[in-house]
Coordinates of C-alpha atoms in Angstrom, one line a residue:
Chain G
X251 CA -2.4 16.5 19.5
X252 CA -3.2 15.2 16.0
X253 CA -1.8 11.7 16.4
X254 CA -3.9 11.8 19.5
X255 CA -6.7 12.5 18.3
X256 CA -6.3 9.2 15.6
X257 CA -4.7 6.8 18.4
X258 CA -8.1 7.5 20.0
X259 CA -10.3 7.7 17.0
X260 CA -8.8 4.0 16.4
X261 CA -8.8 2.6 19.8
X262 CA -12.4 3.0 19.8
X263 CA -12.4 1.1 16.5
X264 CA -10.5 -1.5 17.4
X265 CA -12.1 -2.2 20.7
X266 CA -15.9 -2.1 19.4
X267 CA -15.1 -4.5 16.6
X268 CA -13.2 -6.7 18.7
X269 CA -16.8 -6.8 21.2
X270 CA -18.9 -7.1 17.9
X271 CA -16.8 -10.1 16.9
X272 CA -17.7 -11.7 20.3
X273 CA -21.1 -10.5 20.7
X274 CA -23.1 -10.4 17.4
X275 CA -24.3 -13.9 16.7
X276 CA -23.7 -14.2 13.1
X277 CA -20.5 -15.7 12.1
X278 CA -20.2 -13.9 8.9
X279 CA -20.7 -10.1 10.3
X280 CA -17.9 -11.9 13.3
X281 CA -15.1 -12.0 10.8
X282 CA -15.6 -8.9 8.9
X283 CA -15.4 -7.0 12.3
X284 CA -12.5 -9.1 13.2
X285 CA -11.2 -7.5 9.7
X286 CA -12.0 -4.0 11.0
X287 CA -10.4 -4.5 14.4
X288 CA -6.9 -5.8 13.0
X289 CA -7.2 -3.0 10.1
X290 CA -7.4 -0.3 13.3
X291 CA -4.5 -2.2 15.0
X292 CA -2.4 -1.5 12.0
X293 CA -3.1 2.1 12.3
X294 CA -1.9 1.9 15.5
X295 CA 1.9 0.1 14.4
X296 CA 1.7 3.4 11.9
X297 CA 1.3 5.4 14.9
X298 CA 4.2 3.4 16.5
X299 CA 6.5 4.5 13.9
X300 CA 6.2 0.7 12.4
X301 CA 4.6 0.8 8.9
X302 CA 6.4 -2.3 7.7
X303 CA 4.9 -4.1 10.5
X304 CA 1.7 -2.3 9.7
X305 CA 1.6 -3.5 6.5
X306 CA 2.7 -6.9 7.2
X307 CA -0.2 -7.2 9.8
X308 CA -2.5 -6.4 6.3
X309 CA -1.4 -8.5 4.0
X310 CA -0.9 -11.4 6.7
X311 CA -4.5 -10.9 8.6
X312 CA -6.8 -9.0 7.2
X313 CA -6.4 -9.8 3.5
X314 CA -5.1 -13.6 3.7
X315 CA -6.1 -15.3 6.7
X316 CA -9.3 -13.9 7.5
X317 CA -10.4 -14.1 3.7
X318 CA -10.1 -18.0 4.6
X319 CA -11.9 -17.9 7.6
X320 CA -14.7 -16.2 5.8
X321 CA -14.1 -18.9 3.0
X322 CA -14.4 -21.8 5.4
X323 CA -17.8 -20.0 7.1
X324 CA -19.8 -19.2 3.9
X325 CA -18.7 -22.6 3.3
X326 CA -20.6 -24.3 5.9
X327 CA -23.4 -22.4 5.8
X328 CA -24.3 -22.1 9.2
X329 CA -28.2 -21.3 10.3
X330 CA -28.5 -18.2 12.8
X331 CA -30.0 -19.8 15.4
X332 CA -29.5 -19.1 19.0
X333 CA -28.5 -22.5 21.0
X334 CA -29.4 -22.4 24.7
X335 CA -26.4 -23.0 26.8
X336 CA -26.7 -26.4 27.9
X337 CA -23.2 -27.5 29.8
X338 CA -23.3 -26.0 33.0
X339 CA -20.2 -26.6 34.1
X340 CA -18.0 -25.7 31.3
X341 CA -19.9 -22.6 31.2
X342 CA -19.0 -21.7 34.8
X343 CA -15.1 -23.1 33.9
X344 CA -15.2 -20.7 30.7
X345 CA -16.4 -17.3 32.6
X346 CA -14.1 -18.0 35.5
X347 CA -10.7 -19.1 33.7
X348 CA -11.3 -15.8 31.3
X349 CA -11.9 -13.7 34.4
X350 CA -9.0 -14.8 35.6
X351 CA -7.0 -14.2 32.1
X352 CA -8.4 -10.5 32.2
X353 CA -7.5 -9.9 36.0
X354 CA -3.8 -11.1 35.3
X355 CA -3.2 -9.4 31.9
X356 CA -4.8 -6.0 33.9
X357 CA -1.8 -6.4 36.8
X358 CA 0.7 -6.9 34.5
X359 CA -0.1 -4.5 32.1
X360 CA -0.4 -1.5 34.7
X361 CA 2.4 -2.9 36.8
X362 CA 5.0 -3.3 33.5
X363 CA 3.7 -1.7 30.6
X364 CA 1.7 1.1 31.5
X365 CA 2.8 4.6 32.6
X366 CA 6.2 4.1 32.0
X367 CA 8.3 5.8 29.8
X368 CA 9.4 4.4 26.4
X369 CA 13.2 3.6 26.0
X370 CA 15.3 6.8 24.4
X371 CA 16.7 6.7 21.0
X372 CA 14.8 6.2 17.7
X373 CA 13.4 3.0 16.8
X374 CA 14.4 1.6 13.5
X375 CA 12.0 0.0 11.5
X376 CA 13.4 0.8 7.6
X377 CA 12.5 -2.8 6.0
X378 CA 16.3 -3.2 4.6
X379 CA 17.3 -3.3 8.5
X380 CA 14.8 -5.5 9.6
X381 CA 15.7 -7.9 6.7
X382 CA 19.5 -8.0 7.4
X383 CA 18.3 -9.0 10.7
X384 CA 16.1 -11.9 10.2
X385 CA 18.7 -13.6 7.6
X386 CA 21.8 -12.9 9.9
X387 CA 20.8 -12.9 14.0
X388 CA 17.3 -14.5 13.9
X389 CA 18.1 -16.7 10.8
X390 CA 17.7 -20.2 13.2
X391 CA 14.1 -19.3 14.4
X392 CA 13.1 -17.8 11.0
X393 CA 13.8 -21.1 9.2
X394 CA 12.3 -23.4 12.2
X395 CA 9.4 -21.3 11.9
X396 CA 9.6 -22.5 8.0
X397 CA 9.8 -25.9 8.8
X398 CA 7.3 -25.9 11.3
X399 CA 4.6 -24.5 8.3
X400 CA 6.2 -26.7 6.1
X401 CA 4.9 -29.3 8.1
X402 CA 1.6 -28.2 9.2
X403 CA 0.4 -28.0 5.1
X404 CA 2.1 -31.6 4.4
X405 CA -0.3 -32.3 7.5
X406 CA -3.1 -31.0 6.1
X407 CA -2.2 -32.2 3.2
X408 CA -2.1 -35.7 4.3
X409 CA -5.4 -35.3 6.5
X410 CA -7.4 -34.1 3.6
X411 CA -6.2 -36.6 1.2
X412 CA -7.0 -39.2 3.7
X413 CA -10.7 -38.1 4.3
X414 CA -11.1 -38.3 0.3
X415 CA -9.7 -42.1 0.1
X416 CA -11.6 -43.1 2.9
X417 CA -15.7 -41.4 1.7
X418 CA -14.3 -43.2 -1.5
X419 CA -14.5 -46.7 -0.1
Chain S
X173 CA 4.7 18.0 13.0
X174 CA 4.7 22.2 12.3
X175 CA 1.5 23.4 10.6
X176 CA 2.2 24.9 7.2
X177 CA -0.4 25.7 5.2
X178 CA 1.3 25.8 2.0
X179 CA 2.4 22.0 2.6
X180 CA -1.3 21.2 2.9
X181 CA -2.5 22.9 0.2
X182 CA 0.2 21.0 -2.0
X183 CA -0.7 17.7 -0.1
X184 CA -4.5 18.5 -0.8
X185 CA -3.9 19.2 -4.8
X186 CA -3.0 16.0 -5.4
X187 CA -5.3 14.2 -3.8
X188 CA -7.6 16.2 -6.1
X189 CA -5.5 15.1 -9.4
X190 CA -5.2 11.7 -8.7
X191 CA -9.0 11.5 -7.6
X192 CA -10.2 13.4 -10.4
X193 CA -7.9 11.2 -12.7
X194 CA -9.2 7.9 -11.4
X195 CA -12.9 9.0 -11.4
X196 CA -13.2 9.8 -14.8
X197 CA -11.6 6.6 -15.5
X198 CA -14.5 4.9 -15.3
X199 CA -16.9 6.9 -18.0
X200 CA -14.6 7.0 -20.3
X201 CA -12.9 3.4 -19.9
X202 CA -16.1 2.7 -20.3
X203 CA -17.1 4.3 -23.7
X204 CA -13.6 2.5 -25.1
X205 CA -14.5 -0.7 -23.9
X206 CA -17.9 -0.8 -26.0
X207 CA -16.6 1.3 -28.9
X208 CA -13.5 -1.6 -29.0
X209 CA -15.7 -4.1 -28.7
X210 CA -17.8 -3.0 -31.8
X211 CA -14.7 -2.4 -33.3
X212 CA -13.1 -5.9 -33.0
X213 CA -16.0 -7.6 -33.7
X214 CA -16.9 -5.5 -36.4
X215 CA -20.1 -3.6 -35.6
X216 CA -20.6 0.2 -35.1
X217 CA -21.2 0.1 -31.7
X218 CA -22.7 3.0 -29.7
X219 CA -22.8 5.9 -31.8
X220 CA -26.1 7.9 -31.4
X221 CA -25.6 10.2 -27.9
X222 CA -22.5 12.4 -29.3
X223 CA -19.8 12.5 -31.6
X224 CA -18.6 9.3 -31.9
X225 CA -21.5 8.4 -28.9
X226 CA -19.4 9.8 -26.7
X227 CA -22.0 10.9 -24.1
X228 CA -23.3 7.6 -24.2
X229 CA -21.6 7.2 -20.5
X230 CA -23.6 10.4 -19.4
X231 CA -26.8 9.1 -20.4
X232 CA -25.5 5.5 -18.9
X233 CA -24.9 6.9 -15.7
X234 CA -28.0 9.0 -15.5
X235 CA -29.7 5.8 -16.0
X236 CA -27.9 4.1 -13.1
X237 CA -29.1 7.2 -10.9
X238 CA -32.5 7.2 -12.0
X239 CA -33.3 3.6 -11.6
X240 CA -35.1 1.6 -8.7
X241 CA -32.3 0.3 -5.7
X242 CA -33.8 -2.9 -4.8
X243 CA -32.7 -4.4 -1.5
X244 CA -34.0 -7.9 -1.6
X245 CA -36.0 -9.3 1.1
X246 CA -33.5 -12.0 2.5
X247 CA -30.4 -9.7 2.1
X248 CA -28.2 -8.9 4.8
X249 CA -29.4 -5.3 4.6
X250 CA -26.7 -3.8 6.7
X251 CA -23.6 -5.8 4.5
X252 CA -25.4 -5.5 1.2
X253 CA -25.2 -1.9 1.2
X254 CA -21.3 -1.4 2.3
X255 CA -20.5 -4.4 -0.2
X256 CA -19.9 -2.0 -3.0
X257 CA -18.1 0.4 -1.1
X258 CA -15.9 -2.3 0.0
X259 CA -14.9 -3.2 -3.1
X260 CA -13.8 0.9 -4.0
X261 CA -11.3 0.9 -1.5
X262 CA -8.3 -0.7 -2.3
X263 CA -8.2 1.1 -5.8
X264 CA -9.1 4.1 -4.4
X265 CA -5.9 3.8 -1.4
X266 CA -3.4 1.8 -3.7
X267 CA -3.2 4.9 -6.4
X268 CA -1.7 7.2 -3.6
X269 CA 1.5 5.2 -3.3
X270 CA 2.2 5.3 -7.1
X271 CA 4.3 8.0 -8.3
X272 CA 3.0 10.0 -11.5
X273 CA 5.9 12.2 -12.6
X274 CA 9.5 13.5 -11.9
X275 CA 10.2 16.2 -9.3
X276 CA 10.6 19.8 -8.9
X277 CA 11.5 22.5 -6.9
X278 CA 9.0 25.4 -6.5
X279 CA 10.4 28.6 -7.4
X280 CA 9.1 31.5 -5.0
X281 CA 6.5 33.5 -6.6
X282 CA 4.3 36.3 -5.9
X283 CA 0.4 35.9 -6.3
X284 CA -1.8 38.2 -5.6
X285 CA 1.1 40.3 -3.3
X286 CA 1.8 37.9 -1.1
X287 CA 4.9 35.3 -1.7
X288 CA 4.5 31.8 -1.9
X289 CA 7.0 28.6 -1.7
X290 CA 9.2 30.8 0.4
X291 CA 11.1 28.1 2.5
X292 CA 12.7 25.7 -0.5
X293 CA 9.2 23.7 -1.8
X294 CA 9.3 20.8 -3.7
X295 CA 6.5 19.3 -5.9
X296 CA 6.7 15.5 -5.7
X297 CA 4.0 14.3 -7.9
X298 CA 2.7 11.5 -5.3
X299 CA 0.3 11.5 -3.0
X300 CA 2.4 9.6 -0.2
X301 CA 5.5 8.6 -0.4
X302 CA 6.5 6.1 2.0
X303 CA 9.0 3.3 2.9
X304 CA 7.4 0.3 2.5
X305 CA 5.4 1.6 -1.0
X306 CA 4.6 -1.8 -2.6
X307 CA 4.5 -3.4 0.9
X308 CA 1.2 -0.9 0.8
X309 CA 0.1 -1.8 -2.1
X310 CA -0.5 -5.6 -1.6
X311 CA -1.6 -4.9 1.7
X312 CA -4.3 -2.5 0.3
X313 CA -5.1 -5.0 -2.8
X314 CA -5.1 -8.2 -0.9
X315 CA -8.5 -6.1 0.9
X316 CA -10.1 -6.2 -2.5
X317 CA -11.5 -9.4 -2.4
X318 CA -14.1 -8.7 0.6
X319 CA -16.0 -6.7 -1.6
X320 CA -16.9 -9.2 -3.5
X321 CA -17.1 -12.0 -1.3
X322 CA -19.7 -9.7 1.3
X323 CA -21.7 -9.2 -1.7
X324 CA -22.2 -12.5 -2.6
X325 CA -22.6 -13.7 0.9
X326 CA -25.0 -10.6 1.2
X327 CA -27.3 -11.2 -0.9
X328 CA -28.5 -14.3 -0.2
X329 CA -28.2 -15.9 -3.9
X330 CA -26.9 -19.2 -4.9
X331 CA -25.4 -17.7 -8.1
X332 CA -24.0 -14.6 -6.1
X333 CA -22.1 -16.8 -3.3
X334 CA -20.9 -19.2 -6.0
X335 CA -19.2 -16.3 -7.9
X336 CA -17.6 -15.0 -4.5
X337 CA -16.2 -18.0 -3.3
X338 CA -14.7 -18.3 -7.1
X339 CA -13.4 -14.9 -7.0
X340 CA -12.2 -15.5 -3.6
X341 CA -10.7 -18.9 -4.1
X342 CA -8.9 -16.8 -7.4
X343 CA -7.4 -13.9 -6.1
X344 CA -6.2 -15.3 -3.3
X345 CA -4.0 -17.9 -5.7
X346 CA -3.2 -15.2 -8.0
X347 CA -1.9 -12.5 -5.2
X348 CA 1.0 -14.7 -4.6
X349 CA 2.2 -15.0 -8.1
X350 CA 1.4 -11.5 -8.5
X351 CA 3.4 -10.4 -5.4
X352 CA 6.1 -12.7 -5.7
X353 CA 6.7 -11.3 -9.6
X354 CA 7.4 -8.0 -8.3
X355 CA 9.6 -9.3 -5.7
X356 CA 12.2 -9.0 -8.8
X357 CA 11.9 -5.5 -9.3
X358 CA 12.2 -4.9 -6.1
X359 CA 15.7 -6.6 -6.6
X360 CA 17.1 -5.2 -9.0
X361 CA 16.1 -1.5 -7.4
X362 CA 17.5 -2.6 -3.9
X363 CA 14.2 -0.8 -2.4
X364 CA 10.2 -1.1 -1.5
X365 CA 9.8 2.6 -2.2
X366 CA 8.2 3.2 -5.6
X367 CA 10.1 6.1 -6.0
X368 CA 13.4 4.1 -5.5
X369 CA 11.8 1.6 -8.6
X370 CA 11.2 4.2 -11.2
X371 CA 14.6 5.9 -10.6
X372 CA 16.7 2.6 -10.7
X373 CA 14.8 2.2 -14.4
X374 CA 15.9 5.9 -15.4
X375 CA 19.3 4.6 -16.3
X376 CA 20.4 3.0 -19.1
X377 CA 22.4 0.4 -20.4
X378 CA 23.8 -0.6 -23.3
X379 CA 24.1 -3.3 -26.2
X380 CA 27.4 -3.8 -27.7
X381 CA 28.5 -0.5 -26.0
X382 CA 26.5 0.6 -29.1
X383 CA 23.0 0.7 -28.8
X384 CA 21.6 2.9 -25.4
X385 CA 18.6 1.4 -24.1
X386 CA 16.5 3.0 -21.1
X387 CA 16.5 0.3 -18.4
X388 CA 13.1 -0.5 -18.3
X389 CA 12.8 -3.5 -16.3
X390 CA 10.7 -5.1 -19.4
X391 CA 13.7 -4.4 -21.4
X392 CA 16.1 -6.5 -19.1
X393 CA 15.7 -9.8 -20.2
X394 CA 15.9 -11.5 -16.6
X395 CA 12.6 -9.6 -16.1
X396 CA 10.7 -11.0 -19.2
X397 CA 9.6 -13.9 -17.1
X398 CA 8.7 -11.8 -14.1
X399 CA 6.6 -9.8 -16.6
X400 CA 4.7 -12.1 -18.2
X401 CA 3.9 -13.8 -14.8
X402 CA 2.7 -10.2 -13.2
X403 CA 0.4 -9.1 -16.1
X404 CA -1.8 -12.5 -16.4
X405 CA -2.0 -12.1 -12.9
X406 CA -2.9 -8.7 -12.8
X407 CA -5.6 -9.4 -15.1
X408 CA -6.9 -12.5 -12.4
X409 CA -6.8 -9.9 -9.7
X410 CA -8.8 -7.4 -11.7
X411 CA -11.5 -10.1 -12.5
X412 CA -11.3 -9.5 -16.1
X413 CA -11.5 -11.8 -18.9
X414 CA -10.0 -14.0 -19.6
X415 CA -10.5 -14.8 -15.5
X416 CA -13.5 -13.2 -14.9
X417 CA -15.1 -16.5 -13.1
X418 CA -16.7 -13.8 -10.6
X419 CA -19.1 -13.3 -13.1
X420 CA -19.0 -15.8 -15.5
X421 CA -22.5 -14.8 -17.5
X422 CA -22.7 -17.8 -19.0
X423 CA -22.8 -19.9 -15.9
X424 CA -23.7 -17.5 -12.9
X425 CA -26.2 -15.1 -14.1
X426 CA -23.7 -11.8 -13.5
X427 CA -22.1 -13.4 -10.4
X428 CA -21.5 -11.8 -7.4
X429 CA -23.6 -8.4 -8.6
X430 CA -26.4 -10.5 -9.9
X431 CA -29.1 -8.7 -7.4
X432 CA -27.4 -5.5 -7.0
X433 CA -28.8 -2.6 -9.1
X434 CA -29.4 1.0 -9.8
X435 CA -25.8 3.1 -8.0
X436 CA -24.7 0.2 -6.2
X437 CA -24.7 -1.5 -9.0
X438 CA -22.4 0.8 -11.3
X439 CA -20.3 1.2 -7.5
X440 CA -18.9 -2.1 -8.5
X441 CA -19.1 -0.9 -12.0
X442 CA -16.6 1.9 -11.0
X443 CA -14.3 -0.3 -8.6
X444 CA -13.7 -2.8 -11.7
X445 CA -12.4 0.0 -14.0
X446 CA -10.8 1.9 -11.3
X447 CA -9.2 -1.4 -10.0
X448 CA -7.6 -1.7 -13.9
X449 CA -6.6 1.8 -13.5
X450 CA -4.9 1.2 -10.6
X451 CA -3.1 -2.1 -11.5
X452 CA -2.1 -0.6 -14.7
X453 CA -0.5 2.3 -13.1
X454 CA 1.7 -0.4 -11.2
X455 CA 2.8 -1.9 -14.4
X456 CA 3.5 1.2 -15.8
X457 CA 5.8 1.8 -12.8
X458 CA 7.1 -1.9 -12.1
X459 CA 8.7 -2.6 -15.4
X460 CA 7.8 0.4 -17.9
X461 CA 9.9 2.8 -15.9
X462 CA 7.0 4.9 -14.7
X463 CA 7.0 8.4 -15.6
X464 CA 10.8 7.8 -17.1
X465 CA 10.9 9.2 -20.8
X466 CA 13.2 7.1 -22.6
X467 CA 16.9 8.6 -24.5
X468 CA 16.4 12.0 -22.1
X469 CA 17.6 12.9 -18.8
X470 CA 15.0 15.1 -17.6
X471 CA 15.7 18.4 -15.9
X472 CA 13.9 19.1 -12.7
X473 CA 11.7 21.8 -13.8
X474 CA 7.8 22.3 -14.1
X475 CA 7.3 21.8 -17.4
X476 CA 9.7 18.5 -17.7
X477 CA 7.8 17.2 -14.8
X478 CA 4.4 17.9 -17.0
X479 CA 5.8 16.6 -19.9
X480 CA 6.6 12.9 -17.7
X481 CA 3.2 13.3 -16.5
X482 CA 1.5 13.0 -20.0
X483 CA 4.1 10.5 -20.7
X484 CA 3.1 8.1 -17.7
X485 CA -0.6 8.8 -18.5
X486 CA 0.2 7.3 -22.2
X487 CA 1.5 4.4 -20.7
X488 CA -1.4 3.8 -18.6
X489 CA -3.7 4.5 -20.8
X490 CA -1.9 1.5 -23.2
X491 CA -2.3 -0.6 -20.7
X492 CA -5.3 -0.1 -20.2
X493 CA -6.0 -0.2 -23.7
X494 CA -4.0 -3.9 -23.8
X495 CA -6.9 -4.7 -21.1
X496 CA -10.0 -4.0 -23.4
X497 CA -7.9 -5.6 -26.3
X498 CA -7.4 -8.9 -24.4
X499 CA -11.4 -9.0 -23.1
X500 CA -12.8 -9.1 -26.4
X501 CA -9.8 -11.3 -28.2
X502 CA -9.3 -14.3 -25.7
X503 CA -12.8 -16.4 -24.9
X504 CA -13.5 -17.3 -20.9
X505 CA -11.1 -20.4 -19.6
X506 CA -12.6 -23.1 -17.5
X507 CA -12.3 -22.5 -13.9
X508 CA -10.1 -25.7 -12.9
X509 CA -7.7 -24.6 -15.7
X510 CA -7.3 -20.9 -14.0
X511 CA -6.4 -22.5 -10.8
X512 CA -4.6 -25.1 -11.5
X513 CA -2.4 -22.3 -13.8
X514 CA -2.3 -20.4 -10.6
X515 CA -0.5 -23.1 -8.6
X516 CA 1.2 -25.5 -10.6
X517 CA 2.4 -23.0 -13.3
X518 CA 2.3 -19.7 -12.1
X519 CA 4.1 -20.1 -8.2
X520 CA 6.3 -22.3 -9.3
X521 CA 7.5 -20.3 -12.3
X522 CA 7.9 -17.2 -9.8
X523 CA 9.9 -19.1 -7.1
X524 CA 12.3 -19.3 -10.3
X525 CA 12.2 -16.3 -11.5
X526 CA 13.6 -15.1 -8.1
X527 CA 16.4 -17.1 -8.2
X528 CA 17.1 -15.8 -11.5
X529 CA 16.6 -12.1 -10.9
X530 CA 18.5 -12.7 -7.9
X531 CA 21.7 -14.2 -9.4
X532 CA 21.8 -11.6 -12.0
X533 CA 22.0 -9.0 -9.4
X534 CA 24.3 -10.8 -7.7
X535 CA 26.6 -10.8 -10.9
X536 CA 25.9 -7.1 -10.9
X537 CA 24.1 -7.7 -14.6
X538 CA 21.3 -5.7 -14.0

């Protein structure tokens, strides 16, 4: 009843900050929401019996990526203004493809996901378990997914550098 | 869950302690900072309002309440105002996983003719003791820093943005040295749970099979490193100097705060001491054994578990003590220094520190 009450409580949260984040025209106010959406999704892994995945989702998106994002905004300093929409067509493409996106994720979701019972048997989410099992099953994705960062900072790396040579000329 | 009121009532006490502990951090911290200031520099320092000026903070924060809160015009009302309360939060949340003395089992007891602590209670002086503890704790403390950045952005100030994008641009170079220094403790105590950490460092070991020495993780010379690297960036994350680029008086006017006054002013006031608080609590438990007192094996009755209470108070009140000291002895760095410290010297000395601590525990040395 309690944990009800919460999962409900942070639903709401989560889905209000999510539509602020899309809706409210300043950037700035966008992001913070965005923070206060992914901080009520974590409350929701807690709910889920998944604290470490909880507090990974924290310290991963809330507190470093989205600091960044906020970073790169205040950065560029952008003017509140409203635009008129002025590319028809890629408007219409845009409604219509997400319409689409929503209508398919809806089917699936009630079809697969919803109404159905969870699997029996406890789920296991101590972080010793979960650490033997990324360095012993999963240890081939885990370090491609390495590389793969690796690679995307030398690249921005690179780009960055390049941009600075070339406003030097 | 089955409701039991006694549980609650437990649950609800310390909540009360630790709030009532970290809330009159500030006052007093506050008082010490200017009476060591006059001190090391040699001048009387606030003396008039009580012994010693003691009540100076009372007449400080009376001040704060009775002066004008001034919104200016091209603020973003709405962000300005939650800025402060922003920056309370992770000190306020973090304290709750930090365990503040050693255990005990509640005898039953009549009060008042009716029995209480019936069904086997223990007191476990923490407010919440869960798995992932320091996984918590970063995840909380790496929120800190949108305090300060909303404020800045918030109140529409050249001075106050360029002390948040510093302050941003800091602690987000610092948390990584500063969580990848406790990564080692976390080593050598085989567990994320605070707890786990302080009882791993209730042992001892010994030198020459001669000299006993409580196994403090700053005793255990694989951690010195480890140490050294967690406390300089402890003091980055805090924002005090010699970091404190968020509000770099000389430069930026008072940084990120520099329109905010009256409460919401000494709100930020509060979440800077209460953030030292908090961090200094996490040394004390990281590497100066936490409530462990040293050459005796504490039984696990009420007034041993006072007696580790006091003793992990002392300890964070000498840290926080080592804080004021260092503010007023080391002069402000410059800011391309601090970050390139952060990333070239710092990271890079953590990375190695890991690999240390980790071969020592592999060699069963610690």
């Amino acid at each position: 009843m309690f944990e009800f009450a919460i999962f409900f409580f942070f639903a709401a949260v989560a889905v209000i900050f999510a539509l602020v984040v899309v809706l409210h025209h300043n950037p700035v106010v966008g992001a913070l929401a965005l923070v206060a959406s992914f901080f009520a999704l974590a409350v929701m892994y807690v709910l889920l019996e998944a604290p470490f995945l909880a507090a990974l989702q924290v310290i991963v998106y809330a507190g470093a990526i989205m600091v960044l994002f906020l970073f790169v905004i205040m950065l560029l300093n952008l003017q509140h203004r409203r635009e008129e929409p002025t590319r028809p067509v890629q408007q219409f493409l845009g409604y219509t493809g997400s319409a689409a996106f929503l209508i398919t994720l809806v089917y699936y979701i009630v079809k697969y996901a919803a109404f159905q019972a969870l699997p029996a048997g406890t789920f296991n989410s101590d972080v010793r378990m979960i650490g033997t099992e990324l360095f012993q099953a999963y240890i081939f994705p885990f370090e491609m997914v390495s590389i793969l960062l690796l690679a995307a900072i030398v690249g921005a790396l690179l780009l960055s550098g390049r941009s600075v040579r070339t406003s030097a000329q | 869950m089955p409701f039991d009121p006694t549980d609650i009532a437990l649950s609800i006490l310390k909540i009360v302690i630790v709030l009532g502990a970290l809330l009159n951090v500030t006052p007093i911290m506050v008082w010490v900072e200017r009476r060591g200031s006059a001190l090391i520099q040699d001048r009387p320092g606030p003396n008039r309002v009580g012994p010693f000026g003691l009540f100076q903070s009372f007449a400080d924060a009376l001040k704060f309440i009775l002066k004008e809160d001034i919104i200016p015009e091209q603020a973003h009302k709405w962000l300005y105002t939650l800025a402060p309360m922003f920056g309370l939060l992770p000190a306020l949340t973090t304290i709750a996983v930090i365990p503040w003395g050693l255990a005990f089992r509640l005898p039953p007891k009549r009060i008042f003719g009716r029995m209480f602590f019936e069904g086997d209670y223990i007191f476990n002086p923490i407010v919440a003791d869960v798995n992932i503890g320091i996984l918590l704790i970063f995840a909380l403390a790496s929120l800190g820093v949108y305090g300060i950045v909303t404020a800045g952005w918030a109140s529409s100030n050249k001075y106050s943005l360029f002390g948040a994008i510093r302050a941003s641009a800091q602690m987000i170079s610092y948390e990584l040295a500063l969580t990848l220094a406790a990564v080692s403790t976390l080593l050598a105590a085989g567990s994320v749970k605070l707890t786990d950490i302080v009882w791993q460092q209730t042992q001892y070991f010994y030198i020459f099979n001669v000299i006993k020495i409580p196994a403090w993780n700053v005793f255990s010379p694989s951690m010195w490193l480890s140490f050294i690297i967690f406390v300089v960036a402890a003091f980055a994350e805090t924002n005090r100097l010699p970091f404190d680029f968020a509000e770099a008086e000389a430069e930026l006017v008072a940084g990120y705060h520099t329109e905010y006054s009256s409460m919401k002013f000494a709100l930020f006031f509060m979440a800077e001491y209460m953030a030292m608080a908090a961090m200094s609590a996490l040394v004390a438990t990281l590497y100066l054994g936490g409530w462990d007192i040293p050459w005796w094996d504490e039984p696990q009755v009420w007034w041993a578990s006072v007696l580790t209470m006091l003793f992990f108070t002392a300890k964070v009140v000498a840290l926080l003590l080592v804080f004021v000291w260092v503010r007023w002895t080391i002069p402000r760095l410059k800011y391309d220094i601090l970050m390139r410290l952060g990333w070239k010297v710092f990271l890079p000395l953590a990375f190695v520190n890991i690999l240390i601590v980790a071969f020592f525990v592999a060699k069963h040395w610690i």
